[in-house]
Short mmCIF file of C-alpha atoms in Angstrom, two decimals:
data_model
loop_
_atom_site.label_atom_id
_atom_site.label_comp_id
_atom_site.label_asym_id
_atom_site.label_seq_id
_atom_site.Cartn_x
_atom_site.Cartn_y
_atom_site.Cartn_z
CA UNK A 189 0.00 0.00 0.00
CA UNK A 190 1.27 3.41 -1.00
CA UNK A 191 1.19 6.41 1.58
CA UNK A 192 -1.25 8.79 1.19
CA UNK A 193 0.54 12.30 1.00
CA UNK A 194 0.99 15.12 -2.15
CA UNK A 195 4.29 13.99 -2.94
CA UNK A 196 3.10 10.05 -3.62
CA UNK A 197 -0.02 11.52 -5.47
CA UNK A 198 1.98 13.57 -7.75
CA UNK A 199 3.87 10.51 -8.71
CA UNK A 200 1.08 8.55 -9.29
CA UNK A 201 -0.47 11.42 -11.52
CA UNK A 202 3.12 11.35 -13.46
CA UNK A 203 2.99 7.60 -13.58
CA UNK A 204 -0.73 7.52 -15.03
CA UNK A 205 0.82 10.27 -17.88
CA UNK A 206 3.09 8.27 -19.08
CA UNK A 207 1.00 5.17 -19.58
CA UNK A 208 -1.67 7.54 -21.67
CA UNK A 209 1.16 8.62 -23.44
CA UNK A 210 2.20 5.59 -24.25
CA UNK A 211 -1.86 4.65 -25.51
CA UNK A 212 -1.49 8.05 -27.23
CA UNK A 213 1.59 7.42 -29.16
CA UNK A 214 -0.51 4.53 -30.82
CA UNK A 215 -2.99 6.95 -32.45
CA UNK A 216 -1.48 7.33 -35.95
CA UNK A 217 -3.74 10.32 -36.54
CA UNK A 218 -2.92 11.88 -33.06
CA UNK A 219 -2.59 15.73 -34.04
CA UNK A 220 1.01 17.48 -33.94
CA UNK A 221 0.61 19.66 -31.35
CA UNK A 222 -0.44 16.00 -29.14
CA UNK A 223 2.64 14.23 -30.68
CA UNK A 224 4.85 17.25 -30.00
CA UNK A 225 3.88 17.28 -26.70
CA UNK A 226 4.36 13.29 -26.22
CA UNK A 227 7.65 12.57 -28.32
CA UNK A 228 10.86 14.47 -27.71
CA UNK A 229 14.35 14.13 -29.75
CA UNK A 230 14.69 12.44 -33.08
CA UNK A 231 11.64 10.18 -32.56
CA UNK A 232 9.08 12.76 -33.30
CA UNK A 233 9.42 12.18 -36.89
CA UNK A 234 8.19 8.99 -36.60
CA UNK A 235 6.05 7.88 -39.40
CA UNK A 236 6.39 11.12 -40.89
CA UNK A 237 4.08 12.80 -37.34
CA UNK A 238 5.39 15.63 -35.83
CA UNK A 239 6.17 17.56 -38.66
CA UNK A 240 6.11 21.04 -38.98
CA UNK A 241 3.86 21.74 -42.09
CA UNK A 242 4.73 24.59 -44.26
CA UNK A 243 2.29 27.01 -43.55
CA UNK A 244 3.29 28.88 -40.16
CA UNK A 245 -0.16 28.48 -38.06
CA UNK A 246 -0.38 30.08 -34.65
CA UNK A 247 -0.09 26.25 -33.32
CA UNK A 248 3.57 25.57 -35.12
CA UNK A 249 4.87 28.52 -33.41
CA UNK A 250 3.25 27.87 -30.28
CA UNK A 251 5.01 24.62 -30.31
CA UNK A 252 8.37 26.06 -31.29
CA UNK A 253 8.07 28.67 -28.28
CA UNK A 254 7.43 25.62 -25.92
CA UNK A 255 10.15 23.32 -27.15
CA UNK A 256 13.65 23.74 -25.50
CA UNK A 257 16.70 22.28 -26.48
CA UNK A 258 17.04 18.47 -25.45
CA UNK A 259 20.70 19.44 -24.37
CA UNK A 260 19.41 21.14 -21.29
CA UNK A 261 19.35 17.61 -19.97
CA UNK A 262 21.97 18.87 -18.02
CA UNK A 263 20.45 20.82 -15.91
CA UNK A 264 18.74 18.00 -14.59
CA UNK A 265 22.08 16.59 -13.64
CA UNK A 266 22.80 20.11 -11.77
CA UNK A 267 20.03 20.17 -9.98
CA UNK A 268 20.69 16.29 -8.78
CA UNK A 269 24.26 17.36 -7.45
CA UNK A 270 23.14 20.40 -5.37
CA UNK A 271 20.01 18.83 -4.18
CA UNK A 272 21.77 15.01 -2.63
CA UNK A 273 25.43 17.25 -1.86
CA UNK A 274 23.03 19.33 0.27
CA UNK A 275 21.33 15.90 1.64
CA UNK A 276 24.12 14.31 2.06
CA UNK A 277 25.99 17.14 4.20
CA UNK A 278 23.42 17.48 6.72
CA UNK A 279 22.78 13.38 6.79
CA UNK A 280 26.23 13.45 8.26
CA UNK A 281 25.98 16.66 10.12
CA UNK A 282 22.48 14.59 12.44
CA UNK A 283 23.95 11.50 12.32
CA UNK A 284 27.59 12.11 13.53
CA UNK A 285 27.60 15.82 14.65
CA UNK A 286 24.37 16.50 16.56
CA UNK A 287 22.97 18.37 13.92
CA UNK A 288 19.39 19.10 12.82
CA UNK A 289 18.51 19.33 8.89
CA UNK A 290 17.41 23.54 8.10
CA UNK A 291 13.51 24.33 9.48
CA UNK A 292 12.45 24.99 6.25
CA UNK A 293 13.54 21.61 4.63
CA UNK A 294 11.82 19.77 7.82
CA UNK A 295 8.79 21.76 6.88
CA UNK A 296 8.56 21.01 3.13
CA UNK A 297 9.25 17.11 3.97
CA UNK A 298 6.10 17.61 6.60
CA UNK A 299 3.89 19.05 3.90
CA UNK A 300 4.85 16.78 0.92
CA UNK A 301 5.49 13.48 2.51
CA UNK A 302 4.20 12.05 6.29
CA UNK A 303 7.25 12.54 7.57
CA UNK A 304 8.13 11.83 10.22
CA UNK A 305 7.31 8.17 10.09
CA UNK A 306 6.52 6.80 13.82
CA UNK A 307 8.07 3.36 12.31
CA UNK A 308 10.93 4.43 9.65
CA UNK A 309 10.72 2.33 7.22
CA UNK A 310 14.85 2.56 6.87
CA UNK A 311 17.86 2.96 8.50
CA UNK A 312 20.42 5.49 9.15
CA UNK A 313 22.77 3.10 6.96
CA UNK A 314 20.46 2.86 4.32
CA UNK A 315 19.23 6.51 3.61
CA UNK A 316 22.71 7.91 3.74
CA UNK A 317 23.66 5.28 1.07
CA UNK A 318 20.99 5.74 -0.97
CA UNK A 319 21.52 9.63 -0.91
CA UNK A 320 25.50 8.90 -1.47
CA UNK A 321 24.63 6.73 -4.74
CA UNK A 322 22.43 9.29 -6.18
CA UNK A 323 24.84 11.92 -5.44
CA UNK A 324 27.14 9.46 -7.70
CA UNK A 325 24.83 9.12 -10.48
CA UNK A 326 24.21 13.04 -10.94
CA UNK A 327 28.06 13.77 -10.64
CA UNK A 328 28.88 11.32 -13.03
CA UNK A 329 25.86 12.02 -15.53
CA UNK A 330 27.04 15.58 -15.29
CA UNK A 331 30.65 14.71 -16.16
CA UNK A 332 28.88 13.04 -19.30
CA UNK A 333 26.96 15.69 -20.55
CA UNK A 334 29.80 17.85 -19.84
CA UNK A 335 32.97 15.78 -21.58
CA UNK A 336 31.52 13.34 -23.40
CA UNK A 337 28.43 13.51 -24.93
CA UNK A 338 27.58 15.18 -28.63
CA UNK A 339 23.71 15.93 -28.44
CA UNK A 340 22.23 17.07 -31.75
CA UNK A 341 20.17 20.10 -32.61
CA UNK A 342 16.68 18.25 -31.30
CA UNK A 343 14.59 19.78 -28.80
CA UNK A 344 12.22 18.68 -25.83
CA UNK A 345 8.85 19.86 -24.61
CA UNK A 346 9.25 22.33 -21.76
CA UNK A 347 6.84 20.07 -20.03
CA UNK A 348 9.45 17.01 -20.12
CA UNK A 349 11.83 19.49 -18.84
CA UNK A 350 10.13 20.73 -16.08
CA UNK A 351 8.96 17.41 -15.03
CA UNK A 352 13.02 15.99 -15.05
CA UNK A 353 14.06 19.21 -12.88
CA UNK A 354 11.18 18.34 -10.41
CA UNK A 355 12.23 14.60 -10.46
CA UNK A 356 15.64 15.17 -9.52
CA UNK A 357 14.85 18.07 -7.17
CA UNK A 358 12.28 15.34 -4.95
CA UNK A 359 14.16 12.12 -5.77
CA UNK A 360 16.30 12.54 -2.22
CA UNK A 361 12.87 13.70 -0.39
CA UNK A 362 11.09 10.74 -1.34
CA UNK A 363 14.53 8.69 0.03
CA UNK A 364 14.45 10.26 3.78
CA UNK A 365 10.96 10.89 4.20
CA UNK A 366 10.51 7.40 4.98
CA UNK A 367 13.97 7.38 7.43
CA UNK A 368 14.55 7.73 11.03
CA UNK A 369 14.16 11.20 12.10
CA UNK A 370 16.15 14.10 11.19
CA UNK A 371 17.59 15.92 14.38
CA UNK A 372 20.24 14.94 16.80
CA UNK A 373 18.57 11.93 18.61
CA UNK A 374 19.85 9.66 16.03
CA UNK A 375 23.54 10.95 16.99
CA UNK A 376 26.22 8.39 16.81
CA UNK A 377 29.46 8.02 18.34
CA UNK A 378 31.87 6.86 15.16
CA UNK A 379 31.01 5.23 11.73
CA UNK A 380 31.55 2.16 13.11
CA UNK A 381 28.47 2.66 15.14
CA UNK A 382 26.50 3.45 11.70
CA UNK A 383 28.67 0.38 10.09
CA UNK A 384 26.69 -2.31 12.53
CA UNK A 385 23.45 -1.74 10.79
CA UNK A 386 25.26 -3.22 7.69
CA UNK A 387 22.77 -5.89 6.06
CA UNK A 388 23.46 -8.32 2.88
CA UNK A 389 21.07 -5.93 0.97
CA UNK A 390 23.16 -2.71 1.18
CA UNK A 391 25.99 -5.21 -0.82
CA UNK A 392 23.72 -6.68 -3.24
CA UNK A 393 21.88 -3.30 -3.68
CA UNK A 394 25.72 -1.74 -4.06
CA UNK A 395 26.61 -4.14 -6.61
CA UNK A 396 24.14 -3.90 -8.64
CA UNK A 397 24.31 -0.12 -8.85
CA UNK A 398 27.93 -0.13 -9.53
CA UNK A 399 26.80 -3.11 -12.51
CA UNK A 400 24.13 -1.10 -14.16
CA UNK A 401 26.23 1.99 -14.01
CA UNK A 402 29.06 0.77 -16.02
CA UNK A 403 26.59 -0.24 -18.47
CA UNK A 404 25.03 2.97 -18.35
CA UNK A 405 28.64 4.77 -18.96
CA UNK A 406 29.47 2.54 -21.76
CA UNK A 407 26.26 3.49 -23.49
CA UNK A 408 26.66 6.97 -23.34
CA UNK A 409 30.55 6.50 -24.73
CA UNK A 410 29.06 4.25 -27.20
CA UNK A 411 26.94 6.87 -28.55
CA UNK A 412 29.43 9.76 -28.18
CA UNK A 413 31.54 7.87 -30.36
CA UNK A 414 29.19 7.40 -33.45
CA UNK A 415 30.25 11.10 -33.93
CA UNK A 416 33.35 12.55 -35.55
CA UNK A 417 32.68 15.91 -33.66
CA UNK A 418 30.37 18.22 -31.67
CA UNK A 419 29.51 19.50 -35.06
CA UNK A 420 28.83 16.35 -36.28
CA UNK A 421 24.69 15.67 -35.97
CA UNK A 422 24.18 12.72 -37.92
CA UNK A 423 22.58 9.03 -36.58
CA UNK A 424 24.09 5.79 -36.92
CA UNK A 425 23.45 2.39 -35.95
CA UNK A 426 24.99 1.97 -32.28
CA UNK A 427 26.66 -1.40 -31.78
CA UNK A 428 28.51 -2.78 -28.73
CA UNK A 429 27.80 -3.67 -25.28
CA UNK A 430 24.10 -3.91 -24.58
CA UNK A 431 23.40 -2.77 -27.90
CA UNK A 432 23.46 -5.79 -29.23
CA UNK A 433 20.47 -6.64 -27.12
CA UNK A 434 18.11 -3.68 -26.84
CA UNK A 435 17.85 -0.24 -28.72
CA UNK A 436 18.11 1.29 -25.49
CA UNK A 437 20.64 0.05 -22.96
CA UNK A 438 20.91 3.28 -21.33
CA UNK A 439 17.31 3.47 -20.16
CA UNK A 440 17.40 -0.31 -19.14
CA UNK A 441 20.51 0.66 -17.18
CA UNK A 442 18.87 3.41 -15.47
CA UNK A 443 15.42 1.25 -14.62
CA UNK A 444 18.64 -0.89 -13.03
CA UNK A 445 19.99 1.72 -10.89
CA UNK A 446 16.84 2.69 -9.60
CA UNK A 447 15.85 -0.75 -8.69
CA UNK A 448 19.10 -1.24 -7.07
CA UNK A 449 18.16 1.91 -4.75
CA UNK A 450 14.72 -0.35 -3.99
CA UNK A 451 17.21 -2.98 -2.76
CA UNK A 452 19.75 -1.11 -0.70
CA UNK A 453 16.59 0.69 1.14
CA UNK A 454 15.49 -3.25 2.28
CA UNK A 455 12.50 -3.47 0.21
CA UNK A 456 10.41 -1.70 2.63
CA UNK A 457 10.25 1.47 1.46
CA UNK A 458 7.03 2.34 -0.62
CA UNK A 459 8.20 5.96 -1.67
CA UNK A 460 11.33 4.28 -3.72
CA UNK A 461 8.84 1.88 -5.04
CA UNK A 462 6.63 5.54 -6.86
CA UNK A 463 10.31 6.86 -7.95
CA UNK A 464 10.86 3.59 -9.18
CA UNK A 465 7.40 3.00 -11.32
CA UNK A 466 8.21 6.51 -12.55
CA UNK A 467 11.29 6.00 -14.22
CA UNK A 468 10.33 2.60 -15.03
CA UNK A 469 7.40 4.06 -17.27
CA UNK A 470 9.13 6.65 -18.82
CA UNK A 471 11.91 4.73 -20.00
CA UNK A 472 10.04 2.19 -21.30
CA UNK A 473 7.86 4.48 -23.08
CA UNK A 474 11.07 6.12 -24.73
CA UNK A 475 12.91 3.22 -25.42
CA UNK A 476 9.57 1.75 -27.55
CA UNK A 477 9.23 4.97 -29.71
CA UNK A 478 12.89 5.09 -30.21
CA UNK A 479 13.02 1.46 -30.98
CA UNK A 480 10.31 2.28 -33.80
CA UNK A 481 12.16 5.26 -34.97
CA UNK A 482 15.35 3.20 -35.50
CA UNK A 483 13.73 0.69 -37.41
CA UNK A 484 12.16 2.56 -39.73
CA UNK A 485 15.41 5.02 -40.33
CA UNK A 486 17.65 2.24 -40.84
CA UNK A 487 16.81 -1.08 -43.45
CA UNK A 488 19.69 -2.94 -42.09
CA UNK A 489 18.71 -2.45 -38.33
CA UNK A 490 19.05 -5.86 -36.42
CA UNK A 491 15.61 -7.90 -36.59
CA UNK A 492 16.74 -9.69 -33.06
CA UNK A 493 17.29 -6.31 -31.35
CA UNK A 494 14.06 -5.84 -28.74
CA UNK A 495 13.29 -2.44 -27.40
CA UNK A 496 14.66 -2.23 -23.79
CA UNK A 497 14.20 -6.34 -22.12
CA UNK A 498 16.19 -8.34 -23.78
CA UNK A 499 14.66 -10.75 -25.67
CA UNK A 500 10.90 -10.20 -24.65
CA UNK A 501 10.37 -6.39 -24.78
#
């Protein structure tokens, strides 16, 4: 059973949008301004949709004014570092130094989530990891957009973009409103105190983060290095890797890291689980149209290549 609070309602809502968007994306007469606001990237040619026509109608430039560049991915990444560095300091500050997270950050958790929990659903151990390996995945997703990935001249709805910046701003809230309390009752004496509460689940969960985000590396270098140059803004066939499975081994690797977070946290932790279904449903819903858009750009695209689950999906 899911808590009842805003913060696991507005996930549900998101979660809900993407599965009409998926039912949407099967209309083949769905009207541009609907398939502009659906699709994002290279995909919204699909099938010839999406196209702006030739006469300049109010709607075309409406849709131009709301489209931003799909290189201000980054921003998400920005966000994620200041948001989980910030977490992450004061985590240590309550747990080692008899601190107490800011009043207005206790008061935003009170209004969004039920913190605090009479029965945390988590321990000390586990939020602080949790918050440490998403810290990871922003720095290193930032180095990426950063050093070594070439994005093209496609664009995003400013709805997708606002939704990523308010998924990466609430990722860590979701993570510790379900912990032990914030202030200095939870003090401990040394880390290897914190170290006791060690259970086979922080390793597995550990692992299989560190697993998913190699893969999720090599994907990104993979694509980087179908391109002779930022300049260069032409699509090829990637091969390599997970590639050779799925069109999309970067959004299967992410659905990985986020499950990995479900594991680390013990399994008992129903606000990862929303996070979780989120990303779970977008990806898959990008990794299907992209899938599509591959195999109709390219004739000699592999026939055993599935989506984004290998072999079924």
């Amino acid at each position: 059973m899911f808590p009842q609070n805003i913060l696991s309602y507005c996930w549900m809502v998101f979660i809900f949008v993407f599965c009409t968007m998926f039912i949407l994306y099967r209309i083949p007469t769905l009207p541009n301004f609907l398939w502009n606001l659906i699709s994002y990237g290279k995909v919204r040619n699909v099938s010839g949709r999406g196209k702006p026509s030739k006469k300049q109608t109010w709607q075309s430039k409406l849709d131009k004014v709301l489209d931003v560049p799909k290189r201000w991915f980054i921003h998400f990444y920005i966000v994620s570092v200041i948001c989980n560095s910030f977490l992450l300091f004061n985590l240590i500050s309550v747990v080692f130094y008899n601190g107490e997270m800011p009043g207005w950050y206790l008061d935003v958790l009170r209004f969004l989530t039920n913190y605090p929990l009479q029965n945390p659903k988590a321990s000390q151990l586990s939020i602080i990891i949790v918050i440490a390996l998403l810290l990871i995945q922003g720095v290193r997703r930032l180095y990426e957009c950063l050093v070594i990935s070439s994005y093209s001249n496609s664009t995003i709805h400013i709805s997708h973009y606002i939704l990523g910046l308010l998924f990466y701003a609430f990722a860590g809230i979701n993570v510790v409103a379900e912990g032990p309390e914030l202030t200095g009752k939870v003090q401990m004496d040394s880390v290897r105190q914190l170290a006791e509460q060690l259970e086979w689940f922080h390793v597995a969960g550990i692992l299989m983060f560190l697993w998913a985000t190699y893969h999720h590396h090599v994907a990104h270098k993979i694509f980087a290095g179908l391109r002779t140059g930022h300049k260069d803004r032409s699509h090829r066939i990637p091969h390599g890797d997970w590639f050779e499975l799925v069109s999309s081994p970067h959004y299967l690797a992410e659905i990985l890291i986020y499950a990995s977070l479900i594991i680390v946290l013990g399994f008992q932790h129903s606000m990862i689980y929303l996070v979780f279904f989120f990303t779970l449903a977008n990806q898959v819903f990008a990794s299907i149209s992209v899938h599509e858009w591959y195999r109709q750009k390219f004739d000699n695209y592999p026939k055993g290549r599935k989506a984004i689950i290998p072999w079924l999906l």
